[in-house]
mmCIF file of C-alpha atoms in Angstrom:
data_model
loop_
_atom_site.group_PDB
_atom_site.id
_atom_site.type_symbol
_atom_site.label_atom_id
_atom_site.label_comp_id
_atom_site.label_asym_id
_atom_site.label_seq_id
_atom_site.Cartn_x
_atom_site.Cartn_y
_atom_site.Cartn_z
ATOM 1 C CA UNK A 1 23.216 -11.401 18.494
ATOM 2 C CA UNK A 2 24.938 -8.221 18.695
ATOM 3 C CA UNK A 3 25.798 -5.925 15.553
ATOM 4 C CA UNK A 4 27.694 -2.920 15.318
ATOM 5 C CA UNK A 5 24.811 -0.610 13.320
ATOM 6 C CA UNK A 6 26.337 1.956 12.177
ATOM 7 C CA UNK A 7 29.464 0.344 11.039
ATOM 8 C CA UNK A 8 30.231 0.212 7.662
ATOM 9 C CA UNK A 9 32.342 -3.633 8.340
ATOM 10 C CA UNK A 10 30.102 -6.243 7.614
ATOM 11 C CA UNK A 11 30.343 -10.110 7.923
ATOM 12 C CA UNK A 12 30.851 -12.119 5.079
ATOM 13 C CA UNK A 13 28.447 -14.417 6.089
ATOM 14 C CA UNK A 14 25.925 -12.051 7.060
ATOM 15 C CA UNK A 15 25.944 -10.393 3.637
ATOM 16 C CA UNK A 16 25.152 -13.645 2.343
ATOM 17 C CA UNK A 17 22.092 -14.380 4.406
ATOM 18 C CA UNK A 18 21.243 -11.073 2.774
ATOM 19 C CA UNK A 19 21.697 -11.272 -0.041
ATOM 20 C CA UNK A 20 19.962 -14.588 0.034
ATOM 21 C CA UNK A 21 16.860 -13.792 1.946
ATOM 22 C CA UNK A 22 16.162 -10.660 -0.019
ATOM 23 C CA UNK A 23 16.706 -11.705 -3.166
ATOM 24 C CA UNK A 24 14.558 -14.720 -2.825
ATOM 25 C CA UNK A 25 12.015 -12.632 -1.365
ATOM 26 C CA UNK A 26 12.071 -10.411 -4.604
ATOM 27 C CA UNK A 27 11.148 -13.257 -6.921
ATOM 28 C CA UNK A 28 8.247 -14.217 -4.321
ATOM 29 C CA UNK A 29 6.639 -10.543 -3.931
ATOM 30 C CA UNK A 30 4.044 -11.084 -6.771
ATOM 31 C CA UNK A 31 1.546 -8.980 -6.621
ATOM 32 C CA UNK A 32 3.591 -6.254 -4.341
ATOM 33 C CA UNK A 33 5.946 -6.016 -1.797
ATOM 34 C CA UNK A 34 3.603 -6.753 1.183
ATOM 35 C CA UNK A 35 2.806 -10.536 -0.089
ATOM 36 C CA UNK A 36 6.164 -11.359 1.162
ATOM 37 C CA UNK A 37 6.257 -9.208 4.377
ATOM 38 C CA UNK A 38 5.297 -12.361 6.851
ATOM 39 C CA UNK A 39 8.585 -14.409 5.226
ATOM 40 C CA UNK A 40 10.910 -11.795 5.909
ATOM 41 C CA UNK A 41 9.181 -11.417 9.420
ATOM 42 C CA UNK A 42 9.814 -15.185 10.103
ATOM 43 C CA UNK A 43 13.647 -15.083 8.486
ATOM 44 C CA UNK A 44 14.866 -12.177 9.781
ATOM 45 C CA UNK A 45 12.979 -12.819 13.583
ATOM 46 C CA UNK A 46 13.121 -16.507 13.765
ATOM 47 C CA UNK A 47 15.917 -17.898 11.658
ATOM 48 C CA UNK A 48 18.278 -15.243 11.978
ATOM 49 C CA UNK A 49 17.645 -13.189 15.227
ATOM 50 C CA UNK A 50 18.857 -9.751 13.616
ATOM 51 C CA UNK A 51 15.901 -7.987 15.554
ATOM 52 C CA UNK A 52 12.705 -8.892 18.109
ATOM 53 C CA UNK A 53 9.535 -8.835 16.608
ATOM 54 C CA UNK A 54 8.377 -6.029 17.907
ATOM 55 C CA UNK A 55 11.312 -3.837 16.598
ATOM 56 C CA UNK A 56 10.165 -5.057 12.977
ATOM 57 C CA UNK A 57 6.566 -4.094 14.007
ATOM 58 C CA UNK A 58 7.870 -0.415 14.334
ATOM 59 C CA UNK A 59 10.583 -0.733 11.256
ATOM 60 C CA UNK A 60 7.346 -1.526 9.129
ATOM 61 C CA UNK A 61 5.668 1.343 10.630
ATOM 62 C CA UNK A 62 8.878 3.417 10.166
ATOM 63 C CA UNK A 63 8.654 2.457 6.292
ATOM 64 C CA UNK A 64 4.658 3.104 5.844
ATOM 65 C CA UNK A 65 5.284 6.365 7.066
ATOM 66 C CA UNK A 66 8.442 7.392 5.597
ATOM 67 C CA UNK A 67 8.479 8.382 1.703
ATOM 68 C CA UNK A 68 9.090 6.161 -1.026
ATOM 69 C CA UNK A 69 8.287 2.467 -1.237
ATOM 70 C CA UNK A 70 6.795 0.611 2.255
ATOM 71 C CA UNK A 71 9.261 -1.921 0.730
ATOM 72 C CA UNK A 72 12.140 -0.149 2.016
ATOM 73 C CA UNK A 73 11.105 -1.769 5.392
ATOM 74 C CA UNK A 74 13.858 -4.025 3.629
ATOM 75 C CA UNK A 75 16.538 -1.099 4.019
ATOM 76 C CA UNK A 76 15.376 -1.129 7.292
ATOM 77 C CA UNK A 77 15.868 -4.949 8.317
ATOM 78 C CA UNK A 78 19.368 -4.581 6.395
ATOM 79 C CA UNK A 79 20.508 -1.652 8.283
ATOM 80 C CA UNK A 80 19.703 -3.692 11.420
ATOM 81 C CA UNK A 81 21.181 -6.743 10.637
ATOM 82 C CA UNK A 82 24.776 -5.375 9.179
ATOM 83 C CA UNK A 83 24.738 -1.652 9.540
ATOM 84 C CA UNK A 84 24.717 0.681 6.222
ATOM 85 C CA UNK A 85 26.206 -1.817 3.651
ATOM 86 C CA UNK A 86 23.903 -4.044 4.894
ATOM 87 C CA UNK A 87 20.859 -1.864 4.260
ATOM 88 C CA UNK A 88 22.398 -1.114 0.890
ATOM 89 C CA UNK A 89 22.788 -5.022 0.222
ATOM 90 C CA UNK A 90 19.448 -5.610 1.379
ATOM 91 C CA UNK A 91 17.480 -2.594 -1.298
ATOM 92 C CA UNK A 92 19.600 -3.756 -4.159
ATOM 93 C CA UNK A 93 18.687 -7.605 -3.495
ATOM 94 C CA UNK A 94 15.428 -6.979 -3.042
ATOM 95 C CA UNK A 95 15.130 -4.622 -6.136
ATOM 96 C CA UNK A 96 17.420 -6.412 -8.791
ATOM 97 C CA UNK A 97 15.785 -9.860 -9.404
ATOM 98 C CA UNK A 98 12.455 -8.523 -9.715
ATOM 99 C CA UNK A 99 13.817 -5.998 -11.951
ATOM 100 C CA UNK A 100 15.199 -7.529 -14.398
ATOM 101 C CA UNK A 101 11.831 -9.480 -15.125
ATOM 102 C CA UNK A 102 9.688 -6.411 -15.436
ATOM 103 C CA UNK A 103 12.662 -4.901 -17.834
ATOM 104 C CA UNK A 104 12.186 -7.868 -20.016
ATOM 105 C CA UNK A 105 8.432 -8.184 -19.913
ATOM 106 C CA UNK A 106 8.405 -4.075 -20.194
ATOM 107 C CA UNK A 107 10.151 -4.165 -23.324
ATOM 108 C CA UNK A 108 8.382 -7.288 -24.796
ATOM 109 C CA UNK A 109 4.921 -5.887 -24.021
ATOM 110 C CA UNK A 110 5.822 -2.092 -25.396
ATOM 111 C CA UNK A 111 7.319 -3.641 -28.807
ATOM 112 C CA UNK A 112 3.997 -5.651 -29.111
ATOM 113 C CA UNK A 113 1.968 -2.900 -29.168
ATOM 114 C CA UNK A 114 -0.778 -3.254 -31.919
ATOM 115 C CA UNK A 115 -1.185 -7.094 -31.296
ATOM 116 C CA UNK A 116 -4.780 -7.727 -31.027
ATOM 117 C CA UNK A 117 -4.396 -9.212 -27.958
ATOM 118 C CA UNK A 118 -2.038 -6.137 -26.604
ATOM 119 C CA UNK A 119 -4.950 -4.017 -27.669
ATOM 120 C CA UNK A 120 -7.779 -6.532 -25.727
ATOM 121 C CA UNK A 121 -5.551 -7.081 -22.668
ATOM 122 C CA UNK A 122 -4.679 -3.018 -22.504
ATOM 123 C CA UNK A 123 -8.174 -2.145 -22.921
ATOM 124 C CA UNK A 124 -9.953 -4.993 -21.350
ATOM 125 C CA UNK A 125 -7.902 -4.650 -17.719
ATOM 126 C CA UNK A 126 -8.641 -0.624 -17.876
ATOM 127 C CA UNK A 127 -11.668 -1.194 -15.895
ATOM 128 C CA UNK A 128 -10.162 -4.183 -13.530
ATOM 129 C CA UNK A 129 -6.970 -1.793 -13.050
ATOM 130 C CA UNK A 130 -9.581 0.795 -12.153
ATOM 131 C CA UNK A 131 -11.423 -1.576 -9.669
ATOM 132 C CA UNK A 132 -8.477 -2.138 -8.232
ATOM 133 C CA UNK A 133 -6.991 0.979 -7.319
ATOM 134 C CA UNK A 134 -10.695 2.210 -5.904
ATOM 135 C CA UNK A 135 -10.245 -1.096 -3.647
ATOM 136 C CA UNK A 136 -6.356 -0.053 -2.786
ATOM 137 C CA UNK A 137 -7.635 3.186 -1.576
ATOM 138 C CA UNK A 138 -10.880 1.569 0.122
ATOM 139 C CA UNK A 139 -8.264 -0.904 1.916
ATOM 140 C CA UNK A 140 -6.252 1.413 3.169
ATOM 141 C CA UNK A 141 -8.909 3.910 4.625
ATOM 142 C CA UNK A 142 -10.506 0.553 6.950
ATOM 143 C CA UNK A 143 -6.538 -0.028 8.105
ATOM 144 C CA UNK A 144 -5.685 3.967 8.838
ATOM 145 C CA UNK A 145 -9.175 5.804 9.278
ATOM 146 C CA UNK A 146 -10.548 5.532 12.707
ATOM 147 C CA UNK A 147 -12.012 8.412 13.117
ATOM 148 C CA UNK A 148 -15.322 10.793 11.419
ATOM 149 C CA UNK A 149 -13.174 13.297 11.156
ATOM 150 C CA UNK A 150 -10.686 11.647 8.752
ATOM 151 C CA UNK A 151 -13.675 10.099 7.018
ATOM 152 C CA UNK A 152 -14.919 13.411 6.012
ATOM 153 C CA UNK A 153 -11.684 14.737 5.329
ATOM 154 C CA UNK A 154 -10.958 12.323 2.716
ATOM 155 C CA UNK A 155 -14.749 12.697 0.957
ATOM 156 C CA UNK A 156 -14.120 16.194 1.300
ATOM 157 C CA UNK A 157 -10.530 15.937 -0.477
ATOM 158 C CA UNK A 158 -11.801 13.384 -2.939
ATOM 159 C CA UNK A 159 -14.483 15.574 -4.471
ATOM 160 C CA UNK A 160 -11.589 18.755 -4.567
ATOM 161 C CA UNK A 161 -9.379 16.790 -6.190
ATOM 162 C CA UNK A 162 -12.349 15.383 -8.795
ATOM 163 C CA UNK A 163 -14.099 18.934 -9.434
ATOM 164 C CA UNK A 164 -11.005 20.780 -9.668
ATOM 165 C CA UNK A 165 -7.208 20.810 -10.834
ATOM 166 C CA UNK A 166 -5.796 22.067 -7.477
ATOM 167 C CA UNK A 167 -2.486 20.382 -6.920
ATOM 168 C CA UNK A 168 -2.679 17.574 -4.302
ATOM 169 C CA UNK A 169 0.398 18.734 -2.161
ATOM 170 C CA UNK A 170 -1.533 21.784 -1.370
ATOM 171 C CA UNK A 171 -4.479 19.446 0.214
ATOM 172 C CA UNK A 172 -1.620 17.365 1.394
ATOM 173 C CA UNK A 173 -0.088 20.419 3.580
ATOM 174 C CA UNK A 174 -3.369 21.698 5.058
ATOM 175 C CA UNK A 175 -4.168 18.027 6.084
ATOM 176 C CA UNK A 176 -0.816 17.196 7.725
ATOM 177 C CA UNK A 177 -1.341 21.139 9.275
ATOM 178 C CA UNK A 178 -5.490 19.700 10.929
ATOM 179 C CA UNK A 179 -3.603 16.314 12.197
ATOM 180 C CA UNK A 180 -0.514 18.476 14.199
ATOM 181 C CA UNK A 181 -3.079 20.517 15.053
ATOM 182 C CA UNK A 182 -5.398 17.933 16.393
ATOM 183 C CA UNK A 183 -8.274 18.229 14.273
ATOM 184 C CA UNK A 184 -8.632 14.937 12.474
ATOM 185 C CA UNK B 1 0.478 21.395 -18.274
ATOM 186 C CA UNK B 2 4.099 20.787 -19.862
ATOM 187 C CA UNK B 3 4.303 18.571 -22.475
ATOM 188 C CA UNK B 4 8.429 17.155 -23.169
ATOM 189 C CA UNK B 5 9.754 16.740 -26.720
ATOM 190 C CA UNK B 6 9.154 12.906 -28.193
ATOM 191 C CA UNK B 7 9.859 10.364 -25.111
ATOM 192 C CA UNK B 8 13.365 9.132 -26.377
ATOM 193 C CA UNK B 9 14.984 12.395 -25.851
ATOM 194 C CA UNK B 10 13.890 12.497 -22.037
ATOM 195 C CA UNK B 11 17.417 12.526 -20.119
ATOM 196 C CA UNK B 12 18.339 10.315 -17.835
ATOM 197 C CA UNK B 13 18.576 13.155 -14.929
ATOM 198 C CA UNK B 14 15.329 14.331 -16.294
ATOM 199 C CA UNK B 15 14.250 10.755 -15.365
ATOM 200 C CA UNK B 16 15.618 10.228 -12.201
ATOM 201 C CA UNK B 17 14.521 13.921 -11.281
ATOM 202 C CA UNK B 18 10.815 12.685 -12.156
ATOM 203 C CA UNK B 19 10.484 9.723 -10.130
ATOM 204 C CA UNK B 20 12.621 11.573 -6.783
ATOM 205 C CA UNK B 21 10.002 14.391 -7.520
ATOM 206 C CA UNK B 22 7.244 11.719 -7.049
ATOM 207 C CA UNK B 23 8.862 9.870 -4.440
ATOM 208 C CA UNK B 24 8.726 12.979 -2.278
ATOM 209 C CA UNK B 25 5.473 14.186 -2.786
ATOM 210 C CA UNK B 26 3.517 10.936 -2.216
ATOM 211 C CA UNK B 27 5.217 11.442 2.342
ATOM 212 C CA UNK B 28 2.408 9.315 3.890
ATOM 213 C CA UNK B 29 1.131 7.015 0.731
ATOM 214 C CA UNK B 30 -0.616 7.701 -2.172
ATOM 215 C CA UNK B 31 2.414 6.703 -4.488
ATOM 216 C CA UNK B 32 0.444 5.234 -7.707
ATOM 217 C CA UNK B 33 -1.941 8.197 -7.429
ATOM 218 C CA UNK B 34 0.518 10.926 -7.565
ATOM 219 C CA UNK B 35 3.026 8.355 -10.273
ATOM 220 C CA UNK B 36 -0.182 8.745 -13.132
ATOM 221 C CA UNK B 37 -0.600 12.469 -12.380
ATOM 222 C CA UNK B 38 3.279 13.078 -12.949
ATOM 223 C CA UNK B 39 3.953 10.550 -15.476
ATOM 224 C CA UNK B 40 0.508 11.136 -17.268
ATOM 225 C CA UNK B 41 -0.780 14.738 -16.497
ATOM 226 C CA UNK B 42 2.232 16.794 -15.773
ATOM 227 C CA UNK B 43 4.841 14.999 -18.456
ATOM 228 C CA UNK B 44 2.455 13.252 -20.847
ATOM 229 C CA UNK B 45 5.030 10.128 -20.905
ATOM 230 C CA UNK B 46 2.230 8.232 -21.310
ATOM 231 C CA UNK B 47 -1.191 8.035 -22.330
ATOM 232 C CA UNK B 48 -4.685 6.970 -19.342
ATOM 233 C CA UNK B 49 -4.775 3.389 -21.021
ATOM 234 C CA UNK B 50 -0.745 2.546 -21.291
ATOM 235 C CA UNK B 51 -0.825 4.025 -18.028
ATOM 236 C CA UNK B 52 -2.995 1.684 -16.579
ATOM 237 C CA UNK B 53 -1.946 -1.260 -18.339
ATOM 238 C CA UNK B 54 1.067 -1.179 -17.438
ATOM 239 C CA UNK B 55 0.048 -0.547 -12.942
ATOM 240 C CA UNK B 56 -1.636 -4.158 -13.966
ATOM 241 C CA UNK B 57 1.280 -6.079 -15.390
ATOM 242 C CA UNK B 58 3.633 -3.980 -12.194
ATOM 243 C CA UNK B 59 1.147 -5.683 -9.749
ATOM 244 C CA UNK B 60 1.051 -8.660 -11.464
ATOM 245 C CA UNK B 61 5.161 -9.061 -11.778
ATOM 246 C CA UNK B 62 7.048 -9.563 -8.535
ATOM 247 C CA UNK B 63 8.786 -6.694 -6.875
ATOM 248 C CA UNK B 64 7.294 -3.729 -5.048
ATOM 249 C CA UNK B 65 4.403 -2.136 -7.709
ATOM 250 C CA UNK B 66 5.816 1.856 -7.358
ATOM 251 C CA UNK B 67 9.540 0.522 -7.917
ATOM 252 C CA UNK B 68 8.282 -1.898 -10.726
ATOM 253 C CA UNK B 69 6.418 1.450 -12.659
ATOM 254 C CA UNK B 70 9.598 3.036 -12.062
ATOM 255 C CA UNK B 71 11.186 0.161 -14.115
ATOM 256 C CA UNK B 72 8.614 0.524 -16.980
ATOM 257 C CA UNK B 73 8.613 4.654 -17.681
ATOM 258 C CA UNK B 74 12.216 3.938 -17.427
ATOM 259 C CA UNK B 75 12.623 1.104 -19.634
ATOM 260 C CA UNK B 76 9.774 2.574 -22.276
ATOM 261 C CA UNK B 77 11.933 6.090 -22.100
ATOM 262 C CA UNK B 78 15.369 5.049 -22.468
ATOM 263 C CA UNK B 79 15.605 1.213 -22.071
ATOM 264 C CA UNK B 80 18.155 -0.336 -19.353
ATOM 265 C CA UNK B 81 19.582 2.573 -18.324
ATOM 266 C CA UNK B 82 16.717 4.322 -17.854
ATOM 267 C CA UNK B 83 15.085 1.471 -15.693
ATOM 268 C CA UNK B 84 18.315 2.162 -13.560
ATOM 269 C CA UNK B 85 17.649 5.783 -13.268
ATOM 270 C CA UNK B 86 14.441 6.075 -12.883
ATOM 271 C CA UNK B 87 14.454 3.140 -9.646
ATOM 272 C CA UNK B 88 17.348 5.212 -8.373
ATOM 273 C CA UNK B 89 15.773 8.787 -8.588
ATOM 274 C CA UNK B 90 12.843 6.815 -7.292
ATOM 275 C CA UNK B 91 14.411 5.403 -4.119
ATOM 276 C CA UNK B 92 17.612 7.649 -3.300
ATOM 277 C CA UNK B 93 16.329 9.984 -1.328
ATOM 278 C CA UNK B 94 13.543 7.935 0.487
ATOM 279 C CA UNK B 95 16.623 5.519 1.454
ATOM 280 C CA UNK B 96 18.639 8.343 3.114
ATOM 281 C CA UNK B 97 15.684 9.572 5.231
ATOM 282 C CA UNK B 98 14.518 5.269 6.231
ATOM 283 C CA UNK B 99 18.386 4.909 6.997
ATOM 284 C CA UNK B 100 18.670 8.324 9.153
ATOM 285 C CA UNK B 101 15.222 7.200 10.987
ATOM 286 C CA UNK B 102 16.394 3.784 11.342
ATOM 287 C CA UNK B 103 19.905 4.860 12.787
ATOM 288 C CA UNK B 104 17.516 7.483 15.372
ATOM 289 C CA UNK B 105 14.954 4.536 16.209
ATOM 290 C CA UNK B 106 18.212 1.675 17.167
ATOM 291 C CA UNK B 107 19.521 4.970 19.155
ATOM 292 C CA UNK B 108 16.440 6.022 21.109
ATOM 293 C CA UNK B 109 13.956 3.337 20.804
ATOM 294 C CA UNK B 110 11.520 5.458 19.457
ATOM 295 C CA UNK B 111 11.126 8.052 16.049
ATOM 296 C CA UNK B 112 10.263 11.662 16.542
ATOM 297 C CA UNK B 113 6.745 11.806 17.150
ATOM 298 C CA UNK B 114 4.764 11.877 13.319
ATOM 299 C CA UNK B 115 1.840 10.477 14.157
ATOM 300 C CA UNK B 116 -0.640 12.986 14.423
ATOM 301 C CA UNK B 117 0.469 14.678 11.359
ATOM 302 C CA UNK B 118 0.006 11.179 9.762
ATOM 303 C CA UNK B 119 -3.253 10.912 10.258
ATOM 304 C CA UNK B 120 -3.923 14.067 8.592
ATOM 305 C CA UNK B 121 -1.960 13.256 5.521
ATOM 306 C CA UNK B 122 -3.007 9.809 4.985
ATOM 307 C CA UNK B 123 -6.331 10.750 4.523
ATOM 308 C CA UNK B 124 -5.416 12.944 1.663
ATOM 309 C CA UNK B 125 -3.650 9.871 0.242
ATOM 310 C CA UNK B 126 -6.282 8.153 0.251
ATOM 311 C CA UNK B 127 -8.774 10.561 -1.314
ATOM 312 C CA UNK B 128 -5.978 11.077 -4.020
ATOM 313 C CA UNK B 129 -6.202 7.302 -4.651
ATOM 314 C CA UNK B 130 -10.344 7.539 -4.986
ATOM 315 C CA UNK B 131 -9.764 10.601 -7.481
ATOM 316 C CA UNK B 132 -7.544 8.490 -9.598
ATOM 317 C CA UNK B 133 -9.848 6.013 -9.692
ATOM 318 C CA UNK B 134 -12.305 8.610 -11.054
ATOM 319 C CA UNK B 135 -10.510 9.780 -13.498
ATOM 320 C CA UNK B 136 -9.280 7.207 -15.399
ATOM 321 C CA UNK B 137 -12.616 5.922 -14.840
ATOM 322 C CA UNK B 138 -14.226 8.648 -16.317
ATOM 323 C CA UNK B 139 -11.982 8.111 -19.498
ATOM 324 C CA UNK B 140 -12.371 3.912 -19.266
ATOM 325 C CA UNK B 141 -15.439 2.880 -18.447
ATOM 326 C CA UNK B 142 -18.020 4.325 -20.675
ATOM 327 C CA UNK B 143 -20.089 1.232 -21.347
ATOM 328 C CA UNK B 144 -21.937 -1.498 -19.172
ATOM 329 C CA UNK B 145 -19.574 -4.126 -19.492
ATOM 330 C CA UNK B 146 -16.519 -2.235 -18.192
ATOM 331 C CA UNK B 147 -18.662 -1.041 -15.395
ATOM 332 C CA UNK B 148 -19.768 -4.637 -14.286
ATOM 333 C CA UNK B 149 -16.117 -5.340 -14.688
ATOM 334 C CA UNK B 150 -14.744 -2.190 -12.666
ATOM 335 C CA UNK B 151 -17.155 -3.570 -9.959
ATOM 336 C CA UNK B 152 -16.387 -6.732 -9.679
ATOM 337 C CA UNK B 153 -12.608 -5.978 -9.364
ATOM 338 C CA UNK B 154 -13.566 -3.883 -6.810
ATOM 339 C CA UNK B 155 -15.838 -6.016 -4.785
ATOM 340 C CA UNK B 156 -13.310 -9.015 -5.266
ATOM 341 C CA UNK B 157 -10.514 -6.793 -3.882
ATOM 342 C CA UNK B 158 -12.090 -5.097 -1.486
ATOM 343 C CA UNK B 159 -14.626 -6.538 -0.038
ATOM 344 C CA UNK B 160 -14.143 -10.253 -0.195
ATOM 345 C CA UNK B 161 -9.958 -9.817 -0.276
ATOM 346 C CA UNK B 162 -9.461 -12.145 -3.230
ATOM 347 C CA UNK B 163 -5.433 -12.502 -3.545
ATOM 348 C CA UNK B 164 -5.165 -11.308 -6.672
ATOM 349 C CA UNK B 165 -3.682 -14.116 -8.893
ATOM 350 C CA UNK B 166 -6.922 -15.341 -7.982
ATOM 351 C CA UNK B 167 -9.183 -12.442 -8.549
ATOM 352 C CA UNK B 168 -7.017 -12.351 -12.072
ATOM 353 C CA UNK B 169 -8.375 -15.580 -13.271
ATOM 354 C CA UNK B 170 -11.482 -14.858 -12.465
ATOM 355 C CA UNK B 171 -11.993 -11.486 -13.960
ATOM 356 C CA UNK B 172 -9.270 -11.215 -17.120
ATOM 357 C CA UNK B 173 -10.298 -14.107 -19.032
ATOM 358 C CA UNK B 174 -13.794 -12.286 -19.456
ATOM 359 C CA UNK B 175 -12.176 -9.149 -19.665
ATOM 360 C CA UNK B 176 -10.348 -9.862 -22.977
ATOM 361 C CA UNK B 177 -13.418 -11.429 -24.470
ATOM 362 C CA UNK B 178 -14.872 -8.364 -24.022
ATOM 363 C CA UNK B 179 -12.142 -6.248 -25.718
ATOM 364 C CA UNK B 180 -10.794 -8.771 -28.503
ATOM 365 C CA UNK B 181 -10.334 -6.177 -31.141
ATOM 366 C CA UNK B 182 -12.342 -7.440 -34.256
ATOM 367 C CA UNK B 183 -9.860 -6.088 -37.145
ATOM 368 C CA UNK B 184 -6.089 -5.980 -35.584
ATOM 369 C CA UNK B 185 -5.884 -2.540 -36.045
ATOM 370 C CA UNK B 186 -9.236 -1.517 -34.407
ATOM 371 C CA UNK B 187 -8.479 1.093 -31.467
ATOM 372 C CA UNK B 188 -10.223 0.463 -28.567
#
């Protein structure tokens, strides 16, 4: 199916499939935008043929890398399917539902503050929260680090940034610097 | 370390400013890590344990857990509006670069080459990630029962990749037994 990326004209009906797919997908991401990655592969591949499977393979890749959110892969998937409003179409669908939920459940859990149970569930999931980002961080260096070098360049970086205050983007430089120049 | 007047009076631009600041530092991952060190260290929006809290109920909501956070600093600071500002200082900028590598990729068939530069960075995301861990941790768990609870979080997660509505109601329901309060006011 051809599309004029690029354009800013987009189909009715294509905004709707959109606006549709991403918004639905917004209410399904619990527990982050990746959970609902393999729907909007399916969708957006199978159903609606806006892009091969192996361009989505590199848009995800494109995301990862980029700044920002991986979710923007969803900018990404919009752009494709109806140029820049639908990329725009695509972030705010994908944003907006979900929003609005943690807005309501923000406000409803900051103006209960002092609740016994606030205080049990705030202090009780401190050390699950902590578990969990130790196993984000444990996940992601299996997925990205293949070699010793990057191994011992995140130990390395891990006990700078515990022992001292240096600011990360400093570390971040001088490692971006030893992967252009080969090193890790 | 900067501390900012009582958290009502933070501007909206000041907001938005905050989360494009964070946006942009955290090129190659590391988003949550370098979202407490902003929100908590550098602006003292909020405190370790709010901070934490709060990265539980974002995973646990739908929607993507960095734009989610964004929603909660924003909605604590300045309600709606700041949700709004703080998403949109959040994703803005990262949005303009995704669409201008997106338009280069359907052009070309390819990005300019990033890889190798990747690889470098990402490992720095990740040790930022295992330093946040620490120091909250060093802060949180300061008895046996929030170790053994740290741990199994962990090895759930981790190791036996537990989705984690799952790992949830495993781990929470003896969580908050643990940490029932026994007066309502009693501070953790």
């Amino acid at each position: 199916m051809a599309r004029a990326t690029g354009c800013l004209a987009v189909s009715l009906g294509t905004a709707l499939q959109i606006c549709l797919l991403f918004g639905t997908a917004s209410l399904l991401s619990v527990g982050g935008g990746n959970s609902v990655v393999p729907e909007i592969q399916l969708r957006a591949v199978d159903t609606y043929h806006w892009l091969s499977a192996a361009q989505f393979g590199d848009l995800f890749a494109i995301a990862q890398a980029a700044p920002g959110p991986s979710m923007l892969l969803v900018t990404l998937v919009g752009y494709k399917a109806g140029g820049v409003v639908g990329a725009l179409l695509a972030t705010v669908a994908m944003i907006l539902p979900a929003g609005v939920i943690v807005h309501v459940v923000a406000r409803f859990w900051q103006s209960s503050s002092g609740a016994r149970w606030h205080v049990a569930m705030e202090r009780g999931l401190a050390p699950v929260a902590i578990g969990l980002v130790a196993a984000s961080g444990a996940i992601i260096a299996r997925t990205t680090e293949h070699s010793p070098a990057q191994l011992a360049l995140t130990a390395a970086a891990t006990l700078v940034l515990c022992a001292t205050k240096l600011n990360p983007l400093f570390l971040v430089a001088a490692a971006g610097i030893a992967g252009w120049l080969g090193l890790v | 370390m900067s501390r900012d007047r009582p958290s009502s009076d933070v501007s909206l631009g000041r907001l938005a400013a905050t989360f494009c600041q964070i946006a942009l530092a955290s090129f190659g991952g590391g988003l949550s890590a370098w979202s407490r060190k902003v929100v908590v260290e550098d602006r003292g929006w909020m405190t370790d344990e709010e901070f934490l809290s709060a990265m539980t109920l974002c995973r646990v909501l739908p929607g993507a857990n960095q734009v989610n956070l964004a929603i909660y600093v924003g909605s604590k600071l300045r309600g709606p509006r700041g949700a709004v500002a703080a998403v949109l200082g959040l994703i803005a900028v990262p949005v303009l670069i995704v669409l201008v590598l997106g338009y280069l990729y359907f052009r070309n068939g390819s990005v300019p080459a990033t890889q190798s530069i990747l690889r470098g960075i990402t490992a720095v995301a990740v040790a930022m990630t295992f330093a946040m861990a620490y120091k909250t941790g060093a802060k949180a768990l300061r008895s046996l029962p929030a170790w053994v609870l740290c741990a199994a979080s962990f090895l759930l997660s981790a190791v036996f990749r537990v989705p984690l509505p799952v790992m949830l109601a495993i781990v929470a329901p003896v969580a908050l037994w643990w940490a029932w309060p026994a007066r309502p006011d009693a501070s953790p």
